[in-house]
mmCIF file of C-alpha atoms in Angstrom:
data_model
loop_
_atom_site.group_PDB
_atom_site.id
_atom_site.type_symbol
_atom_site.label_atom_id
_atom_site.label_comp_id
_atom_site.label_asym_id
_atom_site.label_seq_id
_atom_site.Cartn_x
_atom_site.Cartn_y
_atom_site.Cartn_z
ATOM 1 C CA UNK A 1 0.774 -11.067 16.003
ATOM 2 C CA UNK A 2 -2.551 -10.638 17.480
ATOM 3 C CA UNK A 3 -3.063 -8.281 20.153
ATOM 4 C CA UNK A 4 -3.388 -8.485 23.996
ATOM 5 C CA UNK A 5 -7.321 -7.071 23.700
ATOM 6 C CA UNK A 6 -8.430 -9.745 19.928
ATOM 7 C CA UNK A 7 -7.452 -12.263 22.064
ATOM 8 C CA UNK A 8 -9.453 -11.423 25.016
ATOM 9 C CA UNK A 9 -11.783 -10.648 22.933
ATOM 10 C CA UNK A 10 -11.645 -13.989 21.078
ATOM 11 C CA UNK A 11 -11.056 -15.958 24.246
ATOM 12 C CA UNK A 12 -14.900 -17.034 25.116
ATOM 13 C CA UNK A 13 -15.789 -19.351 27.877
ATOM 14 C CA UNK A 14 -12.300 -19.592 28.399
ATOM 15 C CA UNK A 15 -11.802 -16.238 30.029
ATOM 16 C CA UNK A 16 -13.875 -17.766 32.954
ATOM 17 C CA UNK A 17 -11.161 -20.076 34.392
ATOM 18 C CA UNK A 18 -9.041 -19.251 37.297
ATOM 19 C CA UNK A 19 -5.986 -18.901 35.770
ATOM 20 C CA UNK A 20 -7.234 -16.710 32.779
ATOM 21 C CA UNK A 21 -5.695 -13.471 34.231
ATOM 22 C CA UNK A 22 -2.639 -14.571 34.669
ATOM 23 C CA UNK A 23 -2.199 -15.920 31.119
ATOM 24 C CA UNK A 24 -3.350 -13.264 29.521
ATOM 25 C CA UNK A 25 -1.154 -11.192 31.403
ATOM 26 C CA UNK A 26 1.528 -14.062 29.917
ATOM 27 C CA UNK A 27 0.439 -13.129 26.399
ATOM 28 C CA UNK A 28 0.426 -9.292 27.168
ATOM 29 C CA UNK A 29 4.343 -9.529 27.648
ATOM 30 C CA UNK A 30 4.864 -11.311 24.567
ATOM 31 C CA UNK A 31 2.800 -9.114 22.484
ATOM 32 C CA UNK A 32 4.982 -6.076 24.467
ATOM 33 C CA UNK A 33 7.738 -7.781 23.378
ATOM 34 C CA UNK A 34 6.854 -7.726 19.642
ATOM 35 C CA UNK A 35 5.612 -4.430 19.492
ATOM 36 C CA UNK A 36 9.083 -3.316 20.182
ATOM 37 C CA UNK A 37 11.190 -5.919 18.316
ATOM 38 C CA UNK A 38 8.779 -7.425 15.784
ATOM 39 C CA UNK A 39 9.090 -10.708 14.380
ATOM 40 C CA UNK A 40 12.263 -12.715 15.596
ATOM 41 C CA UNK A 41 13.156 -15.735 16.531
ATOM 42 C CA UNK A 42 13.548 -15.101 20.168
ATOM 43 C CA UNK A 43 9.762 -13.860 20.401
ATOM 44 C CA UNK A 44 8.867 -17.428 18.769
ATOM 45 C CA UNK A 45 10.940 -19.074 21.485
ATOM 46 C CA UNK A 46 9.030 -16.893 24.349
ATOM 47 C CA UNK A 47 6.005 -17.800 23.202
ATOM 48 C CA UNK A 48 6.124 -21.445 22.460
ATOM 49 C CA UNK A 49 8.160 -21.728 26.407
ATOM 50 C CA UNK A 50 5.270 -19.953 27.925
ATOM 51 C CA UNK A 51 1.926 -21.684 25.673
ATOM 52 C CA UNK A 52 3.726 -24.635 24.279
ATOM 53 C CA UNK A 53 6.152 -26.798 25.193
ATOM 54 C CA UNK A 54 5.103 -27.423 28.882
ATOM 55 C CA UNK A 55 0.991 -28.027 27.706
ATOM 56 C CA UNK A 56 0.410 -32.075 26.915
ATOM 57 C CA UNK A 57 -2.375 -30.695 24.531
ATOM 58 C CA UNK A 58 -1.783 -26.941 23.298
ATOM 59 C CA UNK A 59 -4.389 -25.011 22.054
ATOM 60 C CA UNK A 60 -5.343 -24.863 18.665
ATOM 61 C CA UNK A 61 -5.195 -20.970 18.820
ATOM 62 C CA UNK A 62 -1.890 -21.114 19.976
ATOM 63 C CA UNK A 63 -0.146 -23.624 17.800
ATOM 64 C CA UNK A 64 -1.979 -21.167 14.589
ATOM 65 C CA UNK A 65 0.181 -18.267 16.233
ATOM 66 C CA UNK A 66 3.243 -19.974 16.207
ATOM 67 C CA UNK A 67 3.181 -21.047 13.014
ATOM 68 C CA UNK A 68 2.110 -17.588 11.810
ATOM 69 C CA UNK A 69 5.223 -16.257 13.902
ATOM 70 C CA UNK A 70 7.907 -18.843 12.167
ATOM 71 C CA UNK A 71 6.597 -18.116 9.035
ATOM 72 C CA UNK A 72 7.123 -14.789 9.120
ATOM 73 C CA UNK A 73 10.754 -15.588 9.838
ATOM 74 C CA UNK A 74 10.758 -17.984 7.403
ATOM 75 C CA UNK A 75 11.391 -20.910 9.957
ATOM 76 C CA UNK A 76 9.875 -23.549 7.482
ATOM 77 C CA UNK A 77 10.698 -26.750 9.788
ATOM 78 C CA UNK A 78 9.565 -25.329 12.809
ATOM 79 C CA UNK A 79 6.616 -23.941 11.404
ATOM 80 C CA UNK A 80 5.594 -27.767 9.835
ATOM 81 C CA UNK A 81 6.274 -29.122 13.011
ATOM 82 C CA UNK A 82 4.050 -27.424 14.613
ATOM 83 C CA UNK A 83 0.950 -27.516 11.665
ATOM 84 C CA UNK A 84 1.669 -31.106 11.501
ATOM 85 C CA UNK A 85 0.429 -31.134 15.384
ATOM 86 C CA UNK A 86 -2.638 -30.037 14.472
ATOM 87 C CA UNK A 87 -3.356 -32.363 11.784
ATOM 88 C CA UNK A 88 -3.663 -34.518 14.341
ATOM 89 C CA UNK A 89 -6.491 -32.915 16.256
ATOM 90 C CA UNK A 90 -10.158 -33.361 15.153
ATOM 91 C CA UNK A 91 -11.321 -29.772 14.486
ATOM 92 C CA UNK A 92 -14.158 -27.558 13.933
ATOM 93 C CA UNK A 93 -15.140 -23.701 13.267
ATOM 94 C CA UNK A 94 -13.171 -21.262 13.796
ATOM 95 C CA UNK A 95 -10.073 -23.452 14.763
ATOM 96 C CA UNK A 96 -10.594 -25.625 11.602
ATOM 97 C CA UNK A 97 -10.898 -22.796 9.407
ATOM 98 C CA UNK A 98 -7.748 -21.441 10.798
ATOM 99 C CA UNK A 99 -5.859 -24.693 10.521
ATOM 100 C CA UNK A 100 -7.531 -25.010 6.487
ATOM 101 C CA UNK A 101 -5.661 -21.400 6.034
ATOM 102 C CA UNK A 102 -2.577 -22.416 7.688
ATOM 103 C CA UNK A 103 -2.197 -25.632 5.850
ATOM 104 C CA UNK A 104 -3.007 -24.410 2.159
ATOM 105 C CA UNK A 105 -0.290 -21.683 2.366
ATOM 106 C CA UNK A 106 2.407 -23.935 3.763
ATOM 107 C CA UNK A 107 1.641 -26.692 0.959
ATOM 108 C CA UNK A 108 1.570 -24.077 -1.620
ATOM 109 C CA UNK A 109 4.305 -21.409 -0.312
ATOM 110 C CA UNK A 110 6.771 -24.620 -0.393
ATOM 111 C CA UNK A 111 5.500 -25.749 -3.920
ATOM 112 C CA UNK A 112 4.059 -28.961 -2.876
ATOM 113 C CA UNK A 113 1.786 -27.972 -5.317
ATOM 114 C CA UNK A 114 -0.612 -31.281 -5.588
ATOM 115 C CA UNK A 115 -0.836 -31.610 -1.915
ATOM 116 C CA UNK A 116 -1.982 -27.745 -1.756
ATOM 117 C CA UNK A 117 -4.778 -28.608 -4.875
ATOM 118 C CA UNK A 118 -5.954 -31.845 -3.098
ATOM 119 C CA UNK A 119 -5.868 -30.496 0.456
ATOM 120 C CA UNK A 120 -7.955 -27.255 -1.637
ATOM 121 C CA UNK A 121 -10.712 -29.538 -2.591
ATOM 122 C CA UNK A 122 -10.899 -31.456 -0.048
ATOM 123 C CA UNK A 123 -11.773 -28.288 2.341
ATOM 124 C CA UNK A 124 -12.988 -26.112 -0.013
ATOM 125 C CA UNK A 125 -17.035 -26.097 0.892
ATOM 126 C CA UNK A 126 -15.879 -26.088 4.475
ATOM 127 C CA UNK A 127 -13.936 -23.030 3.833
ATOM 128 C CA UNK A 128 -16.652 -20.915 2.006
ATOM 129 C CA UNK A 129 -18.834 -21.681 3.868
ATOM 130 C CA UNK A 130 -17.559 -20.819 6.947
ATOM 131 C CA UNK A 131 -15.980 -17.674 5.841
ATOM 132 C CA UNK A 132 -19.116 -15.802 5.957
ATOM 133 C CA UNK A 133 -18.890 -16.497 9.523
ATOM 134 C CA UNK A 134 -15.949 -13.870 9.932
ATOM 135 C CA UNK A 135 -15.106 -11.053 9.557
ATOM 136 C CA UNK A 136 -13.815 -9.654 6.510
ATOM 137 C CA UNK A 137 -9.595 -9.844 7.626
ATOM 138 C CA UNK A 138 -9.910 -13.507 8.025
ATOM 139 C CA UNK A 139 -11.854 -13.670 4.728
ATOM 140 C CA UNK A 140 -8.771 -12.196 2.992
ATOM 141 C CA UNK A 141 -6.596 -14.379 4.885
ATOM 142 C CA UNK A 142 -8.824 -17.438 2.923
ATOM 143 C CA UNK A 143 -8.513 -15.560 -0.639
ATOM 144 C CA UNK A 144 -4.885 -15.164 -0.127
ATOM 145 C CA UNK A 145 -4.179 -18.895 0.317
ATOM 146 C CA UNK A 146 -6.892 -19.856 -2.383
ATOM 147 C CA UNK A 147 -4.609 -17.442 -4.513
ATOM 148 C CA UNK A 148 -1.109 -18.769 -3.004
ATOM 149 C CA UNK A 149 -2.614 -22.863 -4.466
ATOM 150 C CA UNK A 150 -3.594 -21.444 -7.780
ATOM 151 C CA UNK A 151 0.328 -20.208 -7.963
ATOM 152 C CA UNK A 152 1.879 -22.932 -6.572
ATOM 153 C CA UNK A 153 -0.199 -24.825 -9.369
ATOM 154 C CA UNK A 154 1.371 -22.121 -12.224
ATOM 155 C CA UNK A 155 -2.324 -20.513 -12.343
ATOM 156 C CA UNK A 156 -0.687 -16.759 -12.237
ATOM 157 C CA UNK A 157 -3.684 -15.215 -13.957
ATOM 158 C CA UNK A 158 -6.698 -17.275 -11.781
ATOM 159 C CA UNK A 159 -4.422 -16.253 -8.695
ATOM 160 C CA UNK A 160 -4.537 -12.739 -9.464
ATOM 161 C CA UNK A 161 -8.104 -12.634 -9.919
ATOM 162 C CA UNK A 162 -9.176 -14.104 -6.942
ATOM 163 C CA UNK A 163 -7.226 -11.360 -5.279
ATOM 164 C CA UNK A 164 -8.190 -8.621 -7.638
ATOM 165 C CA UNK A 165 -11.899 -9.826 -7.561
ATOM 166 C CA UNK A 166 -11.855 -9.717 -3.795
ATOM 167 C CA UNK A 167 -12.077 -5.849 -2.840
ATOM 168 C CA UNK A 168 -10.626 -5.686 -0.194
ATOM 169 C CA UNK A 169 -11.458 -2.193 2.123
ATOM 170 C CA UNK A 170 -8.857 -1.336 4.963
ATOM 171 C CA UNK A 171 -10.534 -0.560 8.163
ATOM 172 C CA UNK A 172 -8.601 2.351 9.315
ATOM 173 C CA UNK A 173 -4.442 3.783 8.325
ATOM 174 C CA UNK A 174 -3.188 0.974 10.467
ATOM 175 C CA UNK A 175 -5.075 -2.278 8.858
ATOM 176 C CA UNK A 176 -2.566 -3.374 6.730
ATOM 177 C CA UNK A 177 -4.348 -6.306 5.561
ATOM 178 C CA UNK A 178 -4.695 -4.736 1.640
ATOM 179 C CA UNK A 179 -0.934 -4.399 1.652
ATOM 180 C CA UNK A 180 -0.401 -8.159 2.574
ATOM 181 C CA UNK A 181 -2.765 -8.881 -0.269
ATOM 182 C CA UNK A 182 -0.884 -6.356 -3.099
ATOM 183 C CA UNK A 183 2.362 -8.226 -1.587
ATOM 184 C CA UNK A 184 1.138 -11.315 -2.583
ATOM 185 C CA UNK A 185 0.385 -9.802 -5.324
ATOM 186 C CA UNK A 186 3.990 -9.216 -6.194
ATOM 187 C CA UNK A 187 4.753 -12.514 -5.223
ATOM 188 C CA UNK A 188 2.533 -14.417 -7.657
ATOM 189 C CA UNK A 189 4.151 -12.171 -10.400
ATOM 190 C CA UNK A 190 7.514 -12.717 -9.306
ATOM 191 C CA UNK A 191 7.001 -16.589 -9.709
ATOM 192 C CA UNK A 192 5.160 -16.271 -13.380
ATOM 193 C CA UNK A 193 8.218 -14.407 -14.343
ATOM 194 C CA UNK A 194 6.382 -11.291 -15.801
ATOM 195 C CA UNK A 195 8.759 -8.526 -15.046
ATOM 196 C CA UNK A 196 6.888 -5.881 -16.674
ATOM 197 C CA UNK A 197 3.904 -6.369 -14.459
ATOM 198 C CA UNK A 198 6.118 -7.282 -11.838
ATOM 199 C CA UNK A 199 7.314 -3.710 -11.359
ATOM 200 C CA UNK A 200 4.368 -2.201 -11.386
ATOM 201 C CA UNK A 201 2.761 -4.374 -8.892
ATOM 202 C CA UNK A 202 6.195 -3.129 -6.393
ATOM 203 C CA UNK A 203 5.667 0.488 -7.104
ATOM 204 C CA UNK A 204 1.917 -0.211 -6.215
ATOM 205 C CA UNK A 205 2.565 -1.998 -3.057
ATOM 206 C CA UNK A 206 4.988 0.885 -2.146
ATOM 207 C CA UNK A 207 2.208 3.174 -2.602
ATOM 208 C CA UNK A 208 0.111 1.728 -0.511
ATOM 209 C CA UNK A 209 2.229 1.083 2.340
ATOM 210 C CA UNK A 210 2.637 5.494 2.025
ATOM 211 C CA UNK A 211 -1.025 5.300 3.262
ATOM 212 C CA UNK A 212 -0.741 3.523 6.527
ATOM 213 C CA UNK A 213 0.451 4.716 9.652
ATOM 214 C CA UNK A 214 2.329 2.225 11.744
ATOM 215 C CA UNK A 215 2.461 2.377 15.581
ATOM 216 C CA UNK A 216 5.935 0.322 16.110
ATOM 217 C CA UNK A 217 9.384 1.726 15.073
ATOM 218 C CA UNK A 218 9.961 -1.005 12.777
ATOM 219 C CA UNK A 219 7.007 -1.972 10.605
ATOM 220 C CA UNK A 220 7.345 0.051 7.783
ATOM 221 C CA UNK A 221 11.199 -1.170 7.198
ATOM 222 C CA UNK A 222 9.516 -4.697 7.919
ATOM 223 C CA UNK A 223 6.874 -4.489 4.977
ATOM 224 C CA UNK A 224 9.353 -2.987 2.760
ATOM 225 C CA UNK A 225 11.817 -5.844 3.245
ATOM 226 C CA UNK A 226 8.837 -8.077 2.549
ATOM 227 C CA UNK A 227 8.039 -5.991 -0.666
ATOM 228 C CA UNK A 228 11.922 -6.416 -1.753
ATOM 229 C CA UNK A 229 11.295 -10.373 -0.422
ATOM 230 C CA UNK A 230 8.066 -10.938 -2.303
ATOM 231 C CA UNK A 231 9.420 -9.364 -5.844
ATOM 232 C CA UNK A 232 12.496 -12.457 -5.020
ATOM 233 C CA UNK A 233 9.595 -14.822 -5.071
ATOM 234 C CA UNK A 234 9.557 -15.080 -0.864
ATOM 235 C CA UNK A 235 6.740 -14.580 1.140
#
C-alpha cells in the first residue's frame, strides 16, 4: 500500500483544497491500519467506505489502490469490478499508465491471454514512452506485467528476459521491489513447468528476501507465503 507521505507527495494541486487535511488524515488511518495487519479484506473494505463507495466519480488513484489491495488477497471479482470502472474513464499520464499496468496483469494473471496480447499492443508505445517519465519502481511495475503477457501467452523464456534484462537496483534494505520481480520470477517458472529451474529460482527469492529489513511484524511471513504461492503458479 502506498504510504501516508508518497501520497502527499503525489497529491499535486490537489493538496490545495479545503478538505485535503482531513482526507489525508482519512488515508493516514488506513495506511496505520495496514502497517499493523497487512493485506486483508477488512482494510479493502475501510478503504473503499472511506474513498469509494460514497464518491459519484472516484479517483483514478484510488480505484488503482483498491485493485492493488484485492489483488493481493486474491479478490479477483472485486478487483475487475473495480478496473472495469476505469475503463470507462478517458485517461492520461500518470493515471493511464497506471490503469495500462493494472489492466495487463489482470488479463494475463487470469489467462485471458489474447485480451492481455491485444490490450499489450494496443498500449504498448504509450507505455514506453511514458515510463521514462517515472521513476524506476513504477518502471518495474511495467516490465513485470510486459513479463506476466508474455506468460500468459506460454512465452516462459521472452518473460524471463524481460525481467532478467531489466536490472533492477533496490533503493535501500526495505525496497522490496527486486523481490516482487524474482517472485514473478518463480511464478513464470512454475507455469512453464520447469521444476529444475523452478527450485532454484525459490531458493533465490528466499535469499533475497534475507537481505531486506521489514518494518511491520508480518511482512516477511507475507512474502514467504507469496514465495510458497508463486512456486503453486499464484501471484
Amino acid at each position: 500500500m502506498q504510504s501516508t507521505q508518497e501520497r502527499k507527495k503525489a497529491s499535486g494541486a490537489k493538496a490545495l483544497l479545503p478538505n485535503y487535511s482531513a482526507e489525508l488524515k482519512k488515508y493516514d488511518e488506513l495506511y496505520q491500519q495496514f502497517c499493523k495487519n497487512g493485506y486483508t479484506k477488512e482494510l479493502c473494505e475501510a478503504y473503499a467506505e472511506a474513498f469509494l463507495n460514497n464518491h459519484k466519480k472516484p479517483a483514478p488513484e484510488d480505484l488503482i489502490q483498491i485493485i492493488r489491495l484485492y489483488e493481493r488477497i486474491h479478490e479477483r471479482s472485486s478487483a475487475e469490478f473495480h478496473l472495469t470502472q476505469l475503463e470507462e474513464r478517458k485517461l492520461s499520464g500518470d493515471d493511464k499508465f497506471n490503469y495500462c499496468i493494472e489492466a495487463l496483469r489482470f488479463k494475463s494473471l487470469y489467462e485471458h491471454w489474447r485480451e492481455a496480447e491485444d490490450f499489450r499492443t494496443e498500449n504498448i508505445n504509450f507505455m514506453q514512452i511514458h515510463s521514462q517519465k517515472v521513476d524506476q519502481s513504477k518502471r518495474a511495475d511495467m516490465y513485470i506485467a510486459l513479463a506476466l503477457s508474455d506468460c500468459a501467452a506460454k512465452h516462459y523464456d521472452q518473460a524471463l528476459k524481460l525481467l532478467s534484462n531489466f536490472g533492477y537496483k533496490p533503493q535501500g534494505k526495505s525496497d522490496i521491489k527486486l523481490l516482487e520481480i524474482m517472485i514473478t520470477g518463480v511464478y513464470i517458472l512454475a507455469k512453464s513447468g520447469n521444476q529444475e529451474e523452478l527450485e532454484g529460482a525459490k531458493e533465490n527469492a528466499y535469499g533475497c528476501l534475507k537481505l531486506f529489513t521489514f518494518d511491520t511484524d508480518w511482512g516477511k511471513a507475507y512474502y514467504e507465503k507469496c514465495i510458497e504461492e508463486a512456486a503453486q503458479g499464484i501471484l
